[in-house]
Coordinates of C-alpha atoms in Angstrom, one line a residue:
M436 CA 157.7 71.4 78.6
R437 CA 161.5 72.5 77.7
R438 CA 162.3 75.5 75.4
R439 CA 164.0 75.3 72.3
R440 CA 167.5 77.2 73.3
L441 CA 170.1 78.7 70.5
V442 CA 173.8 78.2 70.8
I443 CA 176.2 81.1 69.2
S444 CA 179.8 80.5 69.0
A445 CA 183.0 82.9 68.1
A446 CA 186.6 81.6 68.6
A447 CA 189.9 80.8 70.6
I448 CA 191.3 80.4 74.5
A449 CA 191.0 82.7 77.3
A450 CA 193.8 83.3 80.3
G451 CA 192.0 83.1 84.0
V452 CA 192.6 84.1 87.7
G453 CA 193.2 82.4 90.6
L454 CA 190.5 80.4 93.0
I455 CA 189.9 83.7 94.9
P456 CA 189.9 86.6 92.5
G457 CA 192.5 89.5 93.5
V458 CA 192.6 91.9 90.8
A459 CA 190.6 91.2 87.6
Q460 CA 192.1 90.9 84.5
A461 CA 191.4 91.2 80.9
D462 CA 191.5 88.5 79.1
P463 CA 193.2 88.7 75.4
A464 CA 191.1 86.7 73.6
K465 CA 187.4 84.9 73.2
P466 CA 186.2 81.6 73.5
D467 CA 183.5 79.6 72.0
A468 CA 180.9 81.4 74.1
R469 CA 177.5 78.9 74.4
G470 CA 174.3 80.8 75.1
T471 CA 170.5 80.2 75.6
T472 CA 167.5 81.5 74.6
A473 CA 165.1 84.0 76.7
P474 CA 163.4 81.5 79.6
D475 CA 159.5 82.3 79.2
L476 CA 158.9 83.7 82.4
D477 CA 155.8 82.4 83.5
L478 CA 154.9 85.4 86.1
G479 CA 151.9 83.6 86.9
L480 CA 149.9 87.3 85.9
G481 CA 147.9 88.9 83.5
K482 CA 144.9 88.0 82.0
D483 CA 146.0 84.4 80.7
A484 CA 146.4 83.6 84.6
K485 CA 142.8 84.3 85.9
S486 CA 143.2 81.0 88.1
K487 CA 146.3 82.7 89.6
N488 CA 146.4 84.4 92.9
N489 CA 146.7 88.1 91.3
T490 CA 143.0 88.4 89.8
F491 CA 140.7 90.5 91.7
S492 CA 136.7 91.1 90.4
S493 CA 133.8 92.6 91.5
P494 CA 131.3 91.4 88.9
A495 CA 128.3 94.0 87.9
D496 CA 125.3 92.6 89.5
R497 CA 127.5 94.5 92.9
T498 CA 126.6 97.7 90.9
V499 CA 125.3 100.7 93.2
R500 CA 123.2 102.8 91.3
K501 CA 122.8 107.0 91.6
A502 CA 120.8 109.6 91.0
A503 CA 122.3 112.6 89.8
P504 CA 122.2 115.7 92.3
Q505 CA 119.6 117.6 89.5
A506 CA 117.1 114.4 89.4
K507 CA 116.3 114.6 92.8
T508 CA 113.6 117.3 92.7
G509 CA 110.5 115.2 93.9
A510 CA 108.7 111.7 93.5
A511 CA 108.1 112.4 89.8
S512 CA 111.7 113.0 88.9
A513 CA 112.7 110.1 91.3
Q514 CA 110.6 107.8 89.5
S515 CA 112.0 109.2 86.4
V516 CA 115.5 108.1 87.5
A517 CA 114.8 105.1 88.7
A518 CA 112.9 104.0 85.0
A519 CA 115.8 105.6 82.9
N520 CA 118.8 103.1 81.6
P521 CA 117.5 100.7 84.1
D522 CA 120.3 98.4 83.2
L523 CA 122.8 100.5 83.7
A524 CA 125.9 98.7 85.7
V525 CA 129.6 97.6 85.2
G526 CA 131.6 95.0 86.4
V527 CA 135.7 95.4 87.3
M528 CA 137.8 92.9 86.9
A529 CA 141.8 93.8 87.7
Y530 CA 145.1 91.4 86.7
G531 CA 148.4 92.4 88.8
V532 CA 150.5 92.3 85.4
T533 CA 154.0 93.3 86.5
A534 CA 155.1 94.0 90.2
H535 CA 153.6 97.4 90.2
G536 CA 151.4 97.2 87.4
T537 CA 147.9 97.0 87.4
E538 CA 145.9 96.4 84.0
V539 CA 141.5 96.7 84.4
D540 CA 138.6 95.7 82.5
T541 CA 135.8 97.7 82.6
T542 CA 132.3 95.7 81.2
I543 CA 129.6 98.4 80.7
T544 CA 125.7 97.6 80.4
S545 CA 123.8 100.4 79.3
V546 CA 121.3 101.9 76.8
D547 CA 122.7 104.0 73.6
T548 CA 123.5 106.7 75.0
A549 CA 127.2 108.7 75.8
L550 CA 128.5 108.2 78.9
K551 CA 131.6 109.3 80.9
V552 CA 134.1 106.8 82.5
T553 CA 135.9 107.2 85.5
V554 CA 138.9 105.1 86.9
D555 CA 140.1 106.6 90.5
W556 CA 143.4 103.9 91.5
G557 CA 142.8 104.4 95.0
D558 CA 146.5 106.3 95.1
G559 CA 145.3 109.8 94.6
K560 CA 145.0 109.3 90.3
S561 CA 142.7 108.8 87.7
D562 CA 142.3 108.0 84.0
V563 CA 138.5 109.2 82.5
F564 CA 137.5 107.8 79.1
D565 CA 134.4 108.4 77.2
A566 CA 132.2 105.5 75.9
Y567 CA 129.1 104.5 74.2
G568 CA 126.5 102.4 75.5
S569 CA 127.4 99.0 76.2
D570 CA 130.8 98.8 76.1
S571 CA 134.6 97.0 77.5
R572 CA 137.3 98.2 77.5
T573 CA 141.4 97.7 79.3
T574 CA 142.7 100.7 81.3
A575 CA 146.6 100.2 82.6
H576 CA 148.3 102.0 85.5
T577 CA 151.4 101.5 87.5
Y578 CA 151.7 102.4 91.3
A579 CA 154.5 104.0 93.2
E580 CA 154.4 101.8 95.6
V581 CA 153.4 98.1 96.7
G582 CA 150.5 97.3 98.3
S583 CA 146.7 97.3 98.3
Y584 CA 144.5 99.9 96.8
T585 CA 140.7 100.1 96.2
I586 CA 139.8 100.6 92.6
K587 CA 136.7 102.4 91.7
V588 CA 135.1 102.8 88.7
T589 CA 132.5 105.3 88.3
V590 CA 129.8 105.3 84.6
A591 CA 128.5 108.7 84.4
D592 CA 124.8 108.9 82.0
A593 CA 124.3 112.5 81.8
V594 CA 121.3 112.5 79.8
N595 CA 119.4 109.8 81.6
A596 CA 121.1 111.7 85.3
V597 CA 122.3 108.4 86.9
S598 CA 125.8 106.4 87.1
A599 CA 126.7 103.1 88.0
V600 CA 129.3 102.7 90.7
N601 CA 131.7 99.4 91.4
E602 CA 135.2 99.0 93.2
V603 CA 137.8 96.1 93.8
V604 CA 140.6 95.6 95.6
F605 CA 143.5 95.3 94.1
V606 CA 147.0 93.9 95.7
T607 CA 149.9 94.5 93.4
A608 CA 152.3 91.4 92.6
G609 CA 155.1 92.6 93.7
A610 CA 156.5 92.6 97.5
D611 CA 159.2 94.3 99.9
F612 CA 161.7 93.4 101.9
T613 CA 161.9 94.1 105.2
P614 CA 165.1 93.2 107.3
Y615 CA 164.8 91.1 110.0
A616 CA 167.7 90.8 112.7
P617 CA 169.0 87.2 112.6
T618 CA 167.1 84.7 114.2
R619 CA 166.9 80.9 114.3
L620 CA 164.0 79.9 113.9
L621 CA 164.0 76.0 113.0
D622 CA 166.4 73.5 114.6
T623 CA 165.8 69.7 114.6
R624 CA 168.6 69.0 116.5
N625 CA 167.0 70.3 119.6
G626 CA 163.3 71.0 118.5
T627 CA 163.3 74.6 118.0
G628 CA 160.4 75.0 115.6
A629 CA 159.4 71.9 115.5
P630 CA 159.6 68.2 117.0
M631 CA 163.2 67.2 118.3
G632 CA 164.3 64.6 115.7
M633 CA 165.9 64.1 112.0
V634 CA 164.4 64.5 109.2
Q635 CA 163.9 61.0 107.9
P636 CA 164.6 60.6 104.3
Y637 CA 162.2 61.6 101.3
S638 CA 160.1 63.3 104.1
S639 CA 160.3 67.1 105.0
T640 CA 159.1 69.2 108.1
R641 CA 157.7 73.0 107.9
V642 CA 158.9 76.3 109.6
K643 CA 156.2 78.6 111.0
V644 CA 157.3 82.4 109.4
G645 CA 154.1 84.1 109.5
G646 CA 153.2 85.0 112.6
N647 CA 156.0 83.8 114.2
G648 CA 157.9 86.5 116.6
G649 CA 157.9 89.6 115.0
I650 CA 156.9 88.4 111.6
P651 CA 153.5 89.3 110.5
A652 CA 150.9 87.4 109.5
G653 CA 150.7 87.4 105.2
V654 CA 154.0 87.9 104.2
T655 CA 154.4 86.4 100.8
A656 CA 158.3 85.6 100.9
V657 CA 160.5 84.9 103.6
V658 CA 164.5 84.9 103.4
L659 CA 166.1 81.9 105.2
N660 CA 169.6 80.4 105.6
I661 CA 169.0 76.8 105.4
T662 CA 171.9 74.4 107.2
V663 CA 172.1 70.6 106.5
T664 CA 173.9 68.8 108.9
N665 CA 174.6 65.4 110.3
T666 CA 174.4 63.9 106.9
S667 CA 175.3 60.1 106.1
T668 CA 175.1 59.8 102.7
E669 CA 174.5 62.2 99.5
G670 CA 171.4 64.0 98.9
H671 CA 169.7 67.8 98.3
I672 CA 166.9 70.1 100.1
T673 CA 164.3 71.6 98.5
A674 CA 162.1 74.5 100.2
F675 CA 158.4 75.3 99.1
P676 CA 155.7 76.8 100.0
E677 CA 153.7 74.7 102.6
G678 CA 150.5 73.4 100.6
T679 CA 152.1 73.2 97.0
Q680 CA 153.8 70.9 94.9
R681 CA 157.2 69.9 95.9
P682 CA 159.0 71.1 92.7
T683 CA 161.7 69.4 91.2
T684 CA 164.6 72.4 92.1
S685 CA 167.4 72.0 95.0
N686 CA 168.5 74.7 97.5
V687 CA 171.0 72.6 99.0
N688 CA 173.3 69.7 98.2
Y689 CA 175.2 67.8 100.4
K690 CA 177.3 64.7 101.1
A691 CA 178.4 62.6 104.0
R692 CA 179.7 63.6 106.7
Q693 CA 179.0 67.7 105.6
S694 CA 177.4 70.7 106.6
V695 CA 176.3 72.7 104.5
P696 CA 174.9 76.5 104.5
N697 CA 172.5 77.9 101.5
L698 CA 170.8 81.2 101.5
V699 CA 167.2 80.8 99.7
I700 CA 164.3 83.1 99.1
V701 CA 161.1 81.0 99.0
K702 CA 157.3 81.7 98.9
V703 CA 155.1 81.2 102.0
G704 CA 152.3 79.1 102.1
K705 CA 149.0 80.7 103.0
N706 CA 149.0 79.2 106.3
G707 CA 152.5 81.1 107.0
Y708 CA 154.4 77.8 106.7
V709 CA 157.5 76.8 104.6
E710 CA 158.0 73.3 103.7
I711 CA 161.6 71.9 103.6
A712 CA 162.1 68.5 102.2
N713 CA 165.2 66.3 102.9
R714 CA 165.5 64.5 99.3
G715 CA 168.0 62.2 100.4
G716 CA 168.2 58.5 101.5
A717 CA 169.2 59.1 105.5
P718 CA 168.3 61.3 108.0
V719 CA 169.4 64.7 108.4
D720 CA 169.3 67.4 110.5
L721 CA 168.0 70.9 109.3
I722 CA 168.3 74.5 110.9
A723 CA 166.9 77.5 109.6
D724 CA 167.6 81.1 110.3
V725 CA 165.9 84.0 108.9
T726 CA 166.9 87.5 108.1
G727 CA 164.4 89.4 106.3
Y728 CA 160.7 89.2 104.6
F729 CA 159.2 90.2 101.9
S730 CA 155.3 91.6 102.5
K731 CA 152.6 93.9 100.1
T732 CA 153.3 96.8 102.7
A733 CA 155.8 99.1 101.4
S734 CA 159.0 99.1 102.4
S735 CA 162.4 98.5 101.3
G736 CA 162.6 97.8 97.5
Y737 CA 165.8 96.3 95.6
T738 CA 168.5 98.0 93.7
P739 CA 171.3 94.6 91.7
V740 CA 174.7 96.4 91.3
T741 CA 177.7 94.7 89.7
P742 CA 179.2 92.7 92.3
S743 CA 181.9 94.6 94.1
R744 CA 184.5 93.3 96.5
F745 CA 184.6 95.4 100.4
V746 CA 186.6 92.9 102.4
D747 CA 189.7 91.0 101.7
T748 CA 191.2 90.2 105.2
R749 CA 194.0 88.8 102.7
E750 CA 194.9 92.5 101.7
G751 CA 193.4 94.6 104.5
L752 CA 190.3 95.6 102.3
G753 CA 187.9 96.7 104.3
T754 CA 189.7 95.8 107.7
G755 CA 193.0 95.0 109.0
R756 CA 195.2 93.0 107.4
G757 CA 195.1 89.5 108.8
Q758 CA 192.9 86.9 109.4
L759 CA 189.8 86.8 111.8
G760 CA 190.8 85.8 114.7
G761 CA 189.2 82.6 116.5
R762 CA 186.0 84.2 118.6
K763 CA 186.5 87.2 117.2
T764 CA 184.4 89.9 114.8
F765 CA 184.9 93.3 112.8
S766 CA 183.0 95.6 111.6
T767 CA 183.2 97.3 108.0
Q768 CA 181.3 100.1 106.7
I769 CA 179.3 99.2 103.5
S770 CA 176.8 102.4 102.7
G771 CA 178.4 105.4 101.1
L772 CA 181.0 103.3 99.7
R773 CA 181.7 102.0 96.0
G774 CA 178.3 103.5 94.6
V775 CA 176.0 102.1 97.5
P776 CA 174.2 104.9 99.3
S777 CA 173.8 106.1 102.5
G778 CA 170.2 105.2 104.1
I779 CA 169.7 101.5 103.0
S780 CA 168.0 99.0 105.6
A781 CA 170.4 96.0 104.2
V782 CA 172.8 94.7 102.0
A783 CA 173.2 91.6 99.9
L784 CA 176.2 90.1 100.1
N785 CA 178.3 87.1 98.5
V786 CA 180.6 86.2 101.7
T787 CA 183.7 83.6 101.7
V788 CA 185.6 81.9 104.1
T789 CA 189.4 81.0 102.9
N790 CA 192.7 79.5 104.9
P791 CA 190.4 78.9 108.0
K792 CA 193.0 76.7 110.7
E793 CA 190.0 74.5 111.6
A794 CA 186.2 73.8 111.8
G795 CA 183.9 76.7 112.5
H796 CA 181.3 78.7 111.3
L797 CA 180.7 82.8 110.2
S798 CA 177.7 84.9 111.7
V799 CA 176.9 88.3 109.6
F800 CA 174.5 90.5 111.7
P801 CA 174.0 94.4 111.7
G802 CA 177.4 96.4 112.7
G803 CA 177.9 96.6 116.7
G804 CA 174.6 94.9 117.4
A805 CA 174.7 91.4 119.6
T806 CA 176.0 88.7 118.2
P807 CA 173.4 86.3 117.3
T808 CA 173.2 82.4 117.4
A809 CA 172.1 81.8 113.9
S810 CA 175.0 81.1 111.5
N811 CA 175.3 81.8 108.0
L812 CA 178.2 79.3 106.6
N813 CA 180.2 76.5 108.2
F814 CA 184.0 75.4 107.3
T815 CA 186.4 72.9 108.0
P816 CA 189.6 73.2 108.2
G817 CA 191.7 74.4 105.2
Q818 CA 187.6 74.7 102.7
T819 CA 187.0 77.7 101.0
V820 CA 183.3 78.0 100.7
A821 CA 180.8 80.4 99.9
N822 CA 177.3 81.2 100.7
S823 CA 175.2 84.5 100.3
V824 CA 173.9 86.6 102.8
I825 CA 171.1 89.2 102.9
V826 CA 171.7 91.4 106.6
P827 CA 170.0 94.5 107.9
V828 CA 172.6 97.4 108.1
S829 CA 173.4 99.5 111.5
G830 CA 171.9 103.0 111.2
D831 CA 175.7 103.9 110.5
G832 CA 175.8 101.6 107.8
K833 CA 177.9 99.1 109.0
I834 CA 177.8 94.9 108.9
S835 CA 179.6 93.0 111.5
V836 CA 181.3 89.4 110.9
F837 CA 182.1 87.2 113.8
N838 CA 184.2 84.1 113.3
G839 CA 182.6 81.2 115.5
A840 CA 185.8 79.2 115.0
W841 CA 188.2 78.9 117.9
A842 CA 191.6 79.6 115.0
G843 CA 191.8 82.4 112.8
T844 CA 190.2 82.6 109.0
D845 CA 190.5 84.8 106.1
V846 CA 187.6 86.5 104.8
I847 CA 185.9 88.2 101.8
V848 CA 182.8 89.9 101.6
D849 CA 181.4 91.1 98.2
V850 CA 178.6 93.6 98.1
V851 CA 175.9 92.1 95.0
G852 CA 172.7 94.9 95.8
Y853 CA 171.1 96.7 98.2
Y854 CA 167.5 97.2 99.9
S855 CA 166.4 100.6 100.5
A856 CA 162.8 103.0 100.6
D857 CA 164.4 104.9 97.5
S858 CA 165.2 101.6 95.8
K859 CA 161.9 100.5 92.9
G860 CA 162.8 97.0 92.5
A861 CA 159.8 95.0 94.2
F862 CA 160.1 91.0 94.7
L863 CA 157.9 88.9 92.4
P864 CA 158.2 85.0 93.1
L865 CA 158.1 82.6 90.7
S866 CA 157.3 79.0 90.1
P867 CA 160.2 77.5 91.3
E868 CA 161.7 76.6 87.3
R869 CA 165.1 74.9 86.0
L870 CA 166.8 77.0 83.4
L871 CA 169.8 74.8 82.3
D872 CA 171.6 71.6 83.7
T873 CA 174.7 70.7 81.5
R874 CA 174.4 67.5 82.2
D875 CA 171.0 66.7 80.4
P876 CA 171.3 65.4 77.1
Q877 CA 168.2 67.4 76.4
D878 CA 169.2 70.8 76.7
P879 CA 170.8 71.8 73.9
V880 CA 173.8 73.4 76.1
Y881 CA 174.5 69.8 76.8
G882 CA 177.8 69.0 78.1
K883 CA 180.7 70.6 80.7
L884 CA 181.4 74.5 80.7
W885 CA 185.0 74.8 80.0
G886 CA 187.2 76.4 82.1
Q887 CA 187.6 79.8 81.9
N888 CA 184.6 79.9 79.8
Y889 CA 181.2 81.5 80.3
I890 CA 177.4 80.6 79.1
Y891 CA 175.0 83.8 78.1
M892 CA 171.8 84.0 79.0
P893 CA 169.7 86.8 77.6
M894 CA 166.7 86.6 80.9
S895 CA 165.4 90.2 80.0
Y896 CA 166.7 91.6 77.2
D897 CA 163.1 92.8 75.8
D898 CA 162.0 94.1 79.2
P899 CA 164.3 96.7 81.1
S900 CA 161.4 96.7 83.8
I901 CA 163.2 93.6 85.1
T902 CA 166.6 94.2 87.0
G903 CA 167.5 91.4 89.0
F904 CA 167.2 87.4 88.9
V905 CA 167.3 85.2 92.5
L906 CA 168.7 82.0 91.0
N907 CA 170.3 79.2 92.8
T908 CA 173.5 78.0 90.9
T909 CA 175.0 74.6 91.2
V910 CA 178.4 72.9 90.1
T911 CA 179.0 69.9 90.4
N912 CA 181.0 67.0 89.1
P913 CA 184.4 69.2 88.7
E914 CA 187.2 67.8 87.0
G915 CA 189.5 70.6 89.0
D916 CA 189.5 73.6 91.5
G917 CA 187.4 76.7 91.2
Y918 CA 185.2 79.5 91.0
L919 CA 181.7 80.7 89.9
T920 CA 181.1 84.6 89.1
V921 CA 178.0 85.6 87.8
T922 CA 177.7 89.2 86.4
P923 CA 176.1 91.3 83.6
D924 CA 177.5 91.1 80.2
P925 CA 178.5 94.2 78.4
N926 CA 177.0 92.6 74.9
S927 CA 173.6 92.7 73.8
L928 CA 171.8 90.0 72.0
D929 CA 172.3 91.9 68.7
D930 CA 175.7 91.7 69.2
Y931 CA 175.7 87.7 69.5
I932 CA 173.4 87.1 66.8
N933 CA 176.3 89.3 64.6
G934 CA 179.2 87.8 65.7
T935 CA 180.3 91.2 66.9
E936 CA 180.7 90.7 70.9
M937 CA 183.5 91.6 72.6
W938 CA 185.1 89.3 75.1
P939 CA 183.9 90.5 78.8
T940 CA 186.0 90.8 81.7
P941 CA 184.6 89.2 84.8
P942 CA 184.7 91.7 88.4
N943 CA 186.9 90.9 91.0
S944 CA 184.2 88.8 92.7
S945 CA 183.3 85.2 93.3
N946 CA 180.0 83.6 93.8
L947 CA 180.7 80.0 94.7
N948 CA 183.9 77.8 95.1
W949 CA 184.9 74.1 94.7
K950 CA 187.4 71.4 95.1
K951 CA 187.8 68.5 92.7
G952 CA 184.7 66.4 93.0
D953 CA 182.5 69.0 94.6
T954 CA 179.1 69.1 94.3
V955 CA 178.1 73.2 95.9
P956 CA 175.2 75.2 95.5
N957 CA 174.8 79.4 95.8
L958 CA 172.0 81.2 96.3
V959 CA 172.6 84.5 93.4
Q960 CA 171.3 88.0 93.1
A961 CA 171.8 88.4 89.6
S962 CA 171.4 91.7 88.0
T963 CA 170.8 92.2 84.6
G964 CA 172.9 94.9 84.0
S965 CA 171.8 97.5 80.9
N966 CA 171.3 94.7 78.2
G967 CA 169.8 91.8 80.2
I968 CA 172.2 89.4 79.9
I969 CA 173.6 87.3 83.1
D970 CA 177.1 85.4 82.5
L971 CA 177.9 82.3 83.9
W972 CA 182.0 81.9 84.5
N973 CA 183.9 79.5 85.0
R974 CA 186.8 80.7 86.5
G975 CA 188.7 77.4 86.7
W976 CA 191.0 76.0 84.7
D977 CA 188.9 72.8 84.5
D978 CA 185.6 71.6 82.7
V979 CA 182.3 71.6 85.4
D980 CA 179.0 70.5 85.4
L981 CA 176.6 74.0 85.9
I982 CA 172.8 73.6 86.8
V983 CA 170.5 77.1 87.2
D984 CA 167.1 77.2 88.8
L985 CA 164.8 80.2 88.8
F986 CA 163.0 81.2 91.8
G987 CA 161.9 84.9 91.2
L988 CA 162.6 88.4 89.7
Y989 CA 162.9 92.1 91.1
Q990 CA 160.7 94.3 88.7
Q991 CA 161.0 98.3 89.0
D992 CA 157.4 99.3 87.6

């Protein structure tokens, strides 16, 4: 069912910048900005989702009754205890309600007498409350770290010198990130990870993730760079957990004779596989490279940042001025600069190639490490193309970039977030959902996104614990060249409702680039900023259609 959307307008037009931003400019006027209402986020959590995966229960018949120590004084006393409050029991049901949080329902059966209930959360903390006779309560708790915890509930009846104990193992809904050196898991061209041979039209192949190489079994989600190549018609690729229904969303769009990569963060099926479907009308080859995974073992949380430019070879920013030569590598510092702290484990980037002299590929990897066979983006002569990258950093906080072509290219690197042990944002994968499609007449924001304009999306304005969203943005039917920038909005929702919003200035970064007539996707890890609103900017001068799919979010408690 489609949600209702709210369209709010302001006045006038804005000035813009070039295809790949240089110095950010303030715009003198504000345009007619279109906005959506907040999505109905189905986290698959809480009491309304009892059939979902994050519900754990131990029924009352598993209760263990214990006599109080003072009752164990002889046979007569033991018989008295056995008869005292004979039905005393407690049922326990735990729900994951946030990435780190749980609510526990305790259902007590007892005679009418005073009781003391202790909920031991399994992390060294507990809550105690009084009850009288049969009782039902809900108690909430937030864990500092994701993981598995044994919740033990003790109901003590001091009058009858007996207690009832029940426990349940609870696993948090959120997962933390573990970086993984870029590694190829699938290549249908040579039989890596699957039988050799192209993936046929409207069929799929599987890639083994959990239990593959150094990736443990039981991971909840994986970061893959998926590349489609040897295409002969147009189509799209959809990645989803094996054993589930294929969603209607897309991850990679392609045309004939294109090689197109895109980063995906996708849930892993119960058997450790991810399904990758070819939704085009002709066979294609598929490649999948892993750079990290999410699990319920505490490792690295995520901190989003306002996109910031760290490297631009056109200007000498972050490296020497001039193109990255053919078959050459540069390294650049990430941690300790521009608000990124030291001690991070991985970094989330948007990497752009522009002005390449010939066809090739780019590989991004930990600073100073061995150049991997995995690639992050592919390019043709003269093309400007971007892709999201999540990559581990070296011990000294650097990344390296290798140009796989035999001739030079310019490289731009924007940082959009980082992973570290101190970061609190845990990942919650969601059922893929289309949030926006300007081509759809049923969508109240129907109609192309105008040049030098934006659509604002109040994603989580009423939930500050959500710090970022994992989106796939696709631009199609562009009437000219341009680029997309996704950024937090400095205005509040009340500002838009009351007509007091200020004209936001997009940052000096880009998320995807296009030429006239292209269809271009890219994953975006979008920060919600301080107001929970995300802006999607068309920084070209010509109108485009925009599609936005939601795949997950980061939540800090």
